[in-house]
PDB file of C-alpha atoms in Angstrom:
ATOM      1  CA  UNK A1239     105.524  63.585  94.238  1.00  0.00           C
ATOM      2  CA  UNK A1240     105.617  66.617  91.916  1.00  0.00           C
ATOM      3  CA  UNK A1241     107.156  68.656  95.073  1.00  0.00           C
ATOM      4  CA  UNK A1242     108.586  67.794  98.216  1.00  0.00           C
ATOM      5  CA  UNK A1243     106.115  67.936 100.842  1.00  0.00           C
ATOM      6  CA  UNK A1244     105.655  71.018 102.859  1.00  0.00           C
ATOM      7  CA  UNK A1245     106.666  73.141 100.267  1.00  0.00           C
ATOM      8  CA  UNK A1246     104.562  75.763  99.101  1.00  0.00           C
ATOM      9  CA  UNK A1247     104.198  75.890  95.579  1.00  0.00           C
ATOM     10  CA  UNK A1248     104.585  80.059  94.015  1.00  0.00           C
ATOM     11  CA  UNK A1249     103.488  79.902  90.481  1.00  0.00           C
ATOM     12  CA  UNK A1250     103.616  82.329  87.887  1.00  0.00           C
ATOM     13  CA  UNK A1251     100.450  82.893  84.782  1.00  0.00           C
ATOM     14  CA  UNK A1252     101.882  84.729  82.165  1.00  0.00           C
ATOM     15  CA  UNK A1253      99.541  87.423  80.231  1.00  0.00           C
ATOM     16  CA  UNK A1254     101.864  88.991  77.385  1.00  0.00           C
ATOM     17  CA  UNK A1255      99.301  91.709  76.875  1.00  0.00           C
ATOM     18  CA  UNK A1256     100.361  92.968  80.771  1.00  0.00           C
ATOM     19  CA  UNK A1257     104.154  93.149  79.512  1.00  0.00           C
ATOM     20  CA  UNK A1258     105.892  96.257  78.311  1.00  0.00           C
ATOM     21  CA  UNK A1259     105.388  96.403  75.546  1.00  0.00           C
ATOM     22  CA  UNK A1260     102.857  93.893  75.147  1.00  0.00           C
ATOM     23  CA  UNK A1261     103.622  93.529  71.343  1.00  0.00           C
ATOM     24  CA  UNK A1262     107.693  92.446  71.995  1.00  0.00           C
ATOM     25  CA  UNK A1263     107.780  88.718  72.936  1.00  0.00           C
ATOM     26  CA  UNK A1264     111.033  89.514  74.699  1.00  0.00           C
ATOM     27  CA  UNK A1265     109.730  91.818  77.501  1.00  0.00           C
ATOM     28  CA  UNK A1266     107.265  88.489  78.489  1.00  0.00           C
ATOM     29  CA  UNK A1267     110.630  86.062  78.356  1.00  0.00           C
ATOM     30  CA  UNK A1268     112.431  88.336  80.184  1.00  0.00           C
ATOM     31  CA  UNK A1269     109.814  88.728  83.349  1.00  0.00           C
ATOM     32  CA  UNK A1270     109.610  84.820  82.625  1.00  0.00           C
ATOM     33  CA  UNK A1271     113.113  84.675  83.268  1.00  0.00           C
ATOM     34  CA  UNK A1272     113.196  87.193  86.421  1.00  0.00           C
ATOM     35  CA  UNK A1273     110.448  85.056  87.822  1.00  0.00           C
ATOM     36  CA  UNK A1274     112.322  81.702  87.695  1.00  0.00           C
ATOM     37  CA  UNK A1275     115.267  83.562  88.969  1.00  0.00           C
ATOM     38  CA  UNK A1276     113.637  84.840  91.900  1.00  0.00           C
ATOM     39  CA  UNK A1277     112.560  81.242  92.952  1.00  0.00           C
ATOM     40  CA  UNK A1278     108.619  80.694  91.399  1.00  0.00           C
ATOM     41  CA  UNK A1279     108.081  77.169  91.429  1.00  0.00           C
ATOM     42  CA  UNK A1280     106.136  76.708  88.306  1.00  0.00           C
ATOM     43  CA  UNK A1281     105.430  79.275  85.150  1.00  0.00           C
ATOM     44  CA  UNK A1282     102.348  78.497  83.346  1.00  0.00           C
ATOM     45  CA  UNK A1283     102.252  80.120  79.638  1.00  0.00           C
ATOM     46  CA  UNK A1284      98.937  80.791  79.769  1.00  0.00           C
ATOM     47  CA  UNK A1285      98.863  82.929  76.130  1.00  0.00           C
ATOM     48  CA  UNK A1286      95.589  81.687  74.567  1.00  0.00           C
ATOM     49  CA  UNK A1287      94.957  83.944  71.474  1.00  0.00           C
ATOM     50  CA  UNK A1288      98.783  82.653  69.927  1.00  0.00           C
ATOM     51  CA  UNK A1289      99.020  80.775  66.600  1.00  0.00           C
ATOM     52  CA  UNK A1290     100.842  77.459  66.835  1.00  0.00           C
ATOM     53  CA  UNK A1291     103.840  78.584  65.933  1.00  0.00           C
ATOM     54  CA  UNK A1292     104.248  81.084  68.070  1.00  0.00           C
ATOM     55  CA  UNK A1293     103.428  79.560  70.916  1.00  0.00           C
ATOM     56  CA  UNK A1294     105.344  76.548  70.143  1.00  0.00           C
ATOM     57  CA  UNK A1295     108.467  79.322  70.036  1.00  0.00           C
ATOM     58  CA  UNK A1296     107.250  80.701  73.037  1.00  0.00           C
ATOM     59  CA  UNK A1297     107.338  77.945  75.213  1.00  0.00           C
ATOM     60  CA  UNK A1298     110.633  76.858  74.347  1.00  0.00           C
ATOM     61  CA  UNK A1299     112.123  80.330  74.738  1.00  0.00           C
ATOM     62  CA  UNK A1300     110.427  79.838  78.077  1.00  0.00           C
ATOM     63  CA  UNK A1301     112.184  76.826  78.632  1.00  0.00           C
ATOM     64  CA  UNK A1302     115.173  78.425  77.958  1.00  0.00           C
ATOM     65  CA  UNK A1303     114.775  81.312  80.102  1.00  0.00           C
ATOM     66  CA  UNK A1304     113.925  79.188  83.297  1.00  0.00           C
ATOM     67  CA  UNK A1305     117.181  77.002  82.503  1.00  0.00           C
ATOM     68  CA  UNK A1306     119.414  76.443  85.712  1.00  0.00           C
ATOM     69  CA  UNK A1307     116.513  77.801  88.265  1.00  0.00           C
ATOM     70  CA  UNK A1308     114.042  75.285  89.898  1.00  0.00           C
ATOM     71  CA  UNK A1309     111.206  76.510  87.793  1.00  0.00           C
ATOM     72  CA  UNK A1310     108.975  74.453  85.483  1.00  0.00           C
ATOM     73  CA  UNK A1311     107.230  75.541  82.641  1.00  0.00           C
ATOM     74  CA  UNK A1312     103.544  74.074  81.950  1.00  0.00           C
ATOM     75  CA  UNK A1313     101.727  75.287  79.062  1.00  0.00           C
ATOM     76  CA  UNK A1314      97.721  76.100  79.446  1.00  0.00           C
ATOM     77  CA  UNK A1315      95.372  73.781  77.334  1.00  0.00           C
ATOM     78  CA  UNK A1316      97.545  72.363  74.962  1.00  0.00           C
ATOM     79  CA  UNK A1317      99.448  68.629  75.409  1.00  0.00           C
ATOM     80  CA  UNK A1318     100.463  68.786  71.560  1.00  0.00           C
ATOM     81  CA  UNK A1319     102.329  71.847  72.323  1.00  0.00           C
ATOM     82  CA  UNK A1320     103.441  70.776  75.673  1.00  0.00           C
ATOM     83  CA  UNK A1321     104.706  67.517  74.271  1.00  0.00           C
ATOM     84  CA  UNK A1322     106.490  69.633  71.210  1.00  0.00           C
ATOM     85  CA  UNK A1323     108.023  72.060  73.098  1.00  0.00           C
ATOM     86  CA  UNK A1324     109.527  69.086  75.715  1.00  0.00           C
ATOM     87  CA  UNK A1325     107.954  71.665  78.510  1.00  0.00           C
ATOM     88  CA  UNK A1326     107.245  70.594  82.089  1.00  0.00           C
ATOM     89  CA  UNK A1327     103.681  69.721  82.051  1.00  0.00           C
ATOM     90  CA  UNK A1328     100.582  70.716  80.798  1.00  0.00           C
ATOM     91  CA  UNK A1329      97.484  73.111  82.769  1.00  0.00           C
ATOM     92  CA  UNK A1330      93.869  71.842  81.436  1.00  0.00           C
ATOM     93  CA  UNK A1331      91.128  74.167  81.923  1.00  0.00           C
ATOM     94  CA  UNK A1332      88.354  73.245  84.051  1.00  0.00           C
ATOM     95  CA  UNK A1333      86.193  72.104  80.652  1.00  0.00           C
ATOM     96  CA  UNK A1334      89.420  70.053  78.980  1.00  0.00           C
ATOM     97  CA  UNK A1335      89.339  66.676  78.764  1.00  0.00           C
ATOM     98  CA  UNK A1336      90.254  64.419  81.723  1.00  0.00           C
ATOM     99  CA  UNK A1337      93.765  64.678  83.173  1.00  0.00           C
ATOM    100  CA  UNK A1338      93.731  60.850  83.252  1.00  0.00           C
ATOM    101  CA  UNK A1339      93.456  60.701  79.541  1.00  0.00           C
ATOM    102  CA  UNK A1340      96.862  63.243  79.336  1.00  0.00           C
ATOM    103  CA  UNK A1341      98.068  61.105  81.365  1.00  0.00           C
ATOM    104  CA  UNK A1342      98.448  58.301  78.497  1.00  0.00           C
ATOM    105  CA  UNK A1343     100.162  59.995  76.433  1.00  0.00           C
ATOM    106  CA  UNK A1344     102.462  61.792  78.694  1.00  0.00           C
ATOM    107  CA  UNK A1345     104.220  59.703  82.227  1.00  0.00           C
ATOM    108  CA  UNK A1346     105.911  61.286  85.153  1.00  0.00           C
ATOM    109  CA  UNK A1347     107.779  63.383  85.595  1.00  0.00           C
ATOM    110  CA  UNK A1348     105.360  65.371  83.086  1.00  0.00           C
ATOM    111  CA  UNK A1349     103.113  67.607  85.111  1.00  0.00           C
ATOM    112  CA  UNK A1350      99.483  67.562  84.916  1.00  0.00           C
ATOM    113  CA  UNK A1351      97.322  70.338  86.558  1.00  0.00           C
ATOM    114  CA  UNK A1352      93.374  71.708  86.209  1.00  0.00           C
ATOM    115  CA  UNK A1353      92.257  74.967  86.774  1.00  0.00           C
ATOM    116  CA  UNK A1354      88.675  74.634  88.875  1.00  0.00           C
ATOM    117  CA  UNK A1355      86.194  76.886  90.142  1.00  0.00           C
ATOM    118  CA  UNK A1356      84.035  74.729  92.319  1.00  0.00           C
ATOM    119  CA  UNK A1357      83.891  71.885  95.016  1.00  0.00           C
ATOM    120  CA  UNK A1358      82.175  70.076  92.636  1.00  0.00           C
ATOM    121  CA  UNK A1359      84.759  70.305  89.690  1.00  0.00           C
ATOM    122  CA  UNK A1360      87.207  70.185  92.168  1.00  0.00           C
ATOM    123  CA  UNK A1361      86.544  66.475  93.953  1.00  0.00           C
ATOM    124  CA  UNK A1362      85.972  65.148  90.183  1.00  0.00           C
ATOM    125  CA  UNK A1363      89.118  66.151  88.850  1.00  0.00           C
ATOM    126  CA  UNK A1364      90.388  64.763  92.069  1.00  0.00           C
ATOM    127  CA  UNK A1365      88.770  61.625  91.653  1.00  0.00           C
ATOM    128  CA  UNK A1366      89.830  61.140  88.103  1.00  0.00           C
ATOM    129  CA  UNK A1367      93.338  60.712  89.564  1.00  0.00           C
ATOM    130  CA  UNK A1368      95.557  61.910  86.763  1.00  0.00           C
ATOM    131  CA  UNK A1369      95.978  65.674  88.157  1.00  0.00           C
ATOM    132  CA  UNK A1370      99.030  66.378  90.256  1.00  0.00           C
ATOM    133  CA  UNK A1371      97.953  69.560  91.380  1.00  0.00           C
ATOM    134  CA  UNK A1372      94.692  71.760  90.921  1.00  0.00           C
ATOM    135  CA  UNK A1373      94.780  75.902  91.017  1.00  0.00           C
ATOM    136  CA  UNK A1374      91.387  76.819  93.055  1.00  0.00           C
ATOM    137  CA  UNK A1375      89.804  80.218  92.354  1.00  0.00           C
ATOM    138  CA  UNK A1376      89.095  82.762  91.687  1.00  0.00           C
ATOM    139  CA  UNK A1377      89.709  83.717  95.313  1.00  0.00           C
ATOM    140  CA  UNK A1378      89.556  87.527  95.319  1.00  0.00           C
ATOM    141  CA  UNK A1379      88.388  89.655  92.761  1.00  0.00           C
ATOM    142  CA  UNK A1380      91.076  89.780  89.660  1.00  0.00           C
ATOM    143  CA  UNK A1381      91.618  92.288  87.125  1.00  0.00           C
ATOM    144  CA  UNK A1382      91.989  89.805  84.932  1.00  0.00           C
ATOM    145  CA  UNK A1383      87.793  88.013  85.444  1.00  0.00           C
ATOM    146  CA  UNK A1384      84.683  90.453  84.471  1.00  0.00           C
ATOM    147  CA  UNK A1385      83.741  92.399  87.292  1.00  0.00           C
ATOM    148  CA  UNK A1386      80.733  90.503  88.148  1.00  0.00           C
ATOM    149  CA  UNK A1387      82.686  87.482  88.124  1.00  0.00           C
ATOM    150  CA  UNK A1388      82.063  85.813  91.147  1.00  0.00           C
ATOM    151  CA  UNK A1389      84.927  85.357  94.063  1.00  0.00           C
ATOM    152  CA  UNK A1390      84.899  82.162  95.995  1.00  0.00           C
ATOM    153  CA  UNK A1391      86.735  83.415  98.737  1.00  0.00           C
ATOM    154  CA  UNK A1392      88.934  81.674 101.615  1.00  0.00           C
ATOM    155  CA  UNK A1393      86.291  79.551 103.274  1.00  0.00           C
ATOM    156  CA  UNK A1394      85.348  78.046 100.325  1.00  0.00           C
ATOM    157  CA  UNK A1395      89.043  77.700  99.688  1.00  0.00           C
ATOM    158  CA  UNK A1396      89.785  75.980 102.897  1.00  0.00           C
ATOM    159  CA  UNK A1397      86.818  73.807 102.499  1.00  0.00           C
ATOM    160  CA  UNK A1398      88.194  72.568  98.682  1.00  0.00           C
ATOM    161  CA  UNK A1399      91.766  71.925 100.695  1.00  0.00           C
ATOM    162  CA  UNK A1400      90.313  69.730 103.463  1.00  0.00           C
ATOM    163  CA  UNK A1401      88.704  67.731 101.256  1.00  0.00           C
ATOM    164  CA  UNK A1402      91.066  66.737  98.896  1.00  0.00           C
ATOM    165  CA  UNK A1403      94.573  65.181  99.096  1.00  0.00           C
ATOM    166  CA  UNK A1404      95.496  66.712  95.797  1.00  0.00           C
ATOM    167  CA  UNK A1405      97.676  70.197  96.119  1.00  0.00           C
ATOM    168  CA  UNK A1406      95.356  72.958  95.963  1.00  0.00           C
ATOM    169  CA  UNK A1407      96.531  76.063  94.621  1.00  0.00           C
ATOM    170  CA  UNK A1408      94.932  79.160  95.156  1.00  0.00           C
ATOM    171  CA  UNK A1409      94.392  81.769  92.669  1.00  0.00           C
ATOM    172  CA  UNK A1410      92.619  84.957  91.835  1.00  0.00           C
ATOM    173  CA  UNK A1411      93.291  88.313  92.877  1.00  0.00           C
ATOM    174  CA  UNK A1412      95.969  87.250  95.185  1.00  0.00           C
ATOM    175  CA  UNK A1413      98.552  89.753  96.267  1.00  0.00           C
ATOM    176  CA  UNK A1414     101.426  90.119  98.678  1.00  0.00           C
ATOM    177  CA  UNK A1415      98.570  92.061 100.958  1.00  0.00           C
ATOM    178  CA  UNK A1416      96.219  89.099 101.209  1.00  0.00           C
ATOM    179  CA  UNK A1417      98.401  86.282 100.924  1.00  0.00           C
ATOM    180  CA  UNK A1418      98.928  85.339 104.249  1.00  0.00           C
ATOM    181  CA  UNK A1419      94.787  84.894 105.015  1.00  0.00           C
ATOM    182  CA  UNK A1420      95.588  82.574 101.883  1.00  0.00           C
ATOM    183  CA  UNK A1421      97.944  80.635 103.376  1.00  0.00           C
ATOM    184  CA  UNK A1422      96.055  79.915 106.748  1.00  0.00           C
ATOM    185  CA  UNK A1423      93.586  77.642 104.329  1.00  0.00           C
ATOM    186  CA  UNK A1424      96.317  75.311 104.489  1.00  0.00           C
ATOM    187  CA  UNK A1425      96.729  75.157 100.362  1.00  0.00           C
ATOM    188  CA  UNK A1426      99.509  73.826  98.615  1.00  0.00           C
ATOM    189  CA  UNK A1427     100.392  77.631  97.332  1.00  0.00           C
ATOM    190  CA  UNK A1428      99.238  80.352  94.987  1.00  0.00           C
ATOM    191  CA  UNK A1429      99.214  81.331  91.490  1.00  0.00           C
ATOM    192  CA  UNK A1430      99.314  85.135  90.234  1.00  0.00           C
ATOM    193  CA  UNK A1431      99.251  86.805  86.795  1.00  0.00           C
ATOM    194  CA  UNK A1432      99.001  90.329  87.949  1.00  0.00           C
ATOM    195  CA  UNK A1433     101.319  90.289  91.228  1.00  0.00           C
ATOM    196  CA  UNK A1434     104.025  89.422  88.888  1.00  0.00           C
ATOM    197  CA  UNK A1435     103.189  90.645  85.410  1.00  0.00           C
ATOM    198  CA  UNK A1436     102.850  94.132  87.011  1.00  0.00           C
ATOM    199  CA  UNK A1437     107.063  93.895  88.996  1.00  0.00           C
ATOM    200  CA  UNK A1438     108.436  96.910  87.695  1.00  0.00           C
ATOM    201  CA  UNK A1439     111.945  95.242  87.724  1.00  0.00           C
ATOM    202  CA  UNK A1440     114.031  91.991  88.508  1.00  0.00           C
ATOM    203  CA  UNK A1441     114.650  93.198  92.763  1.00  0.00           C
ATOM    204  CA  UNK A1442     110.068  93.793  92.993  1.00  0.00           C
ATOM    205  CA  UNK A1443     109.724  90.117  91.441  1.00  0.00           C
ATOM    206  CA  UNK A1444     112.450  88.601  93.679  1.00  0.00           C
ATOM    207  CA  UNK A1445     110.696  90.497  96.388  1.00  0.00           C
ATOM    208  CA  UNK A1446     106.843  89.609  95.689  1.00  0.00           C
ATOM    209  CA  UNK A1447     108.142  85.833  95.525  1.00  0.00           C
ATOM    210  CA  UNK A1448     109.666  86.049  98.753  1.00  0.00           C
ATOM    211  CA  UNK A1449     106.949  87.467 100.726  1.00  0.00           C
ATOM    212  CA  UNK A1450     104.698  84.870  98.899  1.00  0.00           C
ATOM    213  CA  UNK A1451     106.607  82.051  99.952  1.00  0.00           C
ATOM    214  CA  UNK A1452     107.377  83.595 103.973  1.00  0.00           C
ATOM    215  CA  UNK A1453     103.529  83.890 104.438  1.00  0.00           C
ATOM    216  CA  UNK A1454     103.853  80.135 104.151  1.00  0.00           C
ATOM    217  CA  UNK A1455     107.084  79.683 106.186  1.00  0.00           C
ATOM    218  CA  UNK A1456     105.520  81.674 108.667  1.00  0.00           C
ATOM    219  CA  UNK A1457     101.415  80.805 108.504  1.00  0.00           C
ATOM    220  CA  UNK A1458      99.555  79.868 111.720  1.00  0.00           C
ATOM    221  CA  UNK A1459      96.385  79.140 112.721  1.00  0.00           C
ATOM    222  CA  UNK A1460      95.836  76.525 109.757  1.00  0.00           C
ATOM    223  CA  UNK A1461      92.597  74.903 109.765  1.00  0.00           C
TER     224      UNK A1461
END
């Protein structure tokens, strides 16, 4: 299994343009590095609008950064990189081609995950049987979604987790406020872009993980 069972899996998006400054590659490797340091689980470069190159660099400064921690580095969208780079996995988007076809080209211990946004999308990507987890969302509003952007909220969170035997991974809006009503839905963890992009410093990350991963410790009421 991609992680032991029971554990709740923190995960980190990046989004260089939240960094300061969001022009210096080196403030996003640094809060990469302050993440894996603080215990995330899993840091998806998620940096769409970058050239080849430079996300090829990115990723293996990435790598670099997480080096010694328990972190893994997946990139968003693109095996070739992914392959490259000698990252972690790979994160398709919900309109990528099937995880089972990644999975040719790339065995275990490679990660392969899917974003998805509905039940529907969700028990496919299941079914194709290549995915080894899925991130669920958006739950809760998120800066980073149009404002009319839909939320699917925790029901419909709790209904994707009970269906599948795939870890579900909750994302969207989540914060250290809400994350607790998260982890009641029984998912496998959570993903955030702002909660983390927006630490101040090294002690707020290492804090926001921790209360992340005690709302699990500590959930009840699971359904």
């Amino acid at each position: 299994m991609a992680w032991p069972p029971g554990h709740p899996i923190i995960a980190f998006v990046t989004d260089r343009a939240r960094a300061a400054p969001p022009d210096d590659p080196d403030a996003l490797v640094r809060r990469i590095a302050a993440a894996a340091r603080a215990g995330v689980d899993l840091v998806q470069v998620r940096e769409r609008d970058l050239d080849d190159r430079a996300l090829l660099s990115l990723v293996r400064r990435a790598r670099e950064a997480v080096a010694g921690t328990g972190a893994r580095v997946v990139v968003n969208d693109r095996l070739d990189v992914a392959l490259a780079a000698q990252a972690d996995g790979v994160h398709l988007r919900a309109d990528a081609f099937a995880a089972s076809h990644a999975r040719t080209m790339a065995l275990p211990p490679f990660l392969i995950g899917r974003s998805v946004h509905t039940r529907l999308e969700a028990t496919t990507a299941a079914d194709d049987g290549g995915c080894d987890y899925l991130f669920f969302g958006t739950v809760f509003p998120s800066a980073g979604k149009p404002s009319d952007h839909t939320a699917v909220g925790t029901a419909a969170l709790r209904e994707v987790v009970a269906a599948l035997r795939v870890p579900v991974v909750a994302i969207g809006g989540i914060t250290t406020d809400n994350v607790v009503d998260v982890a009641r839905t029984g998912c496998a963890g959570v993903a955030a872009i702002g909660a983390f992009m927006s630490a101040p410093d090294a002690a707020a990350m290492a804090s926001r993980v921790d209360a992340m991963r005690r709302a699990f410790d500590t959930r009840s009421g699971v359904s």
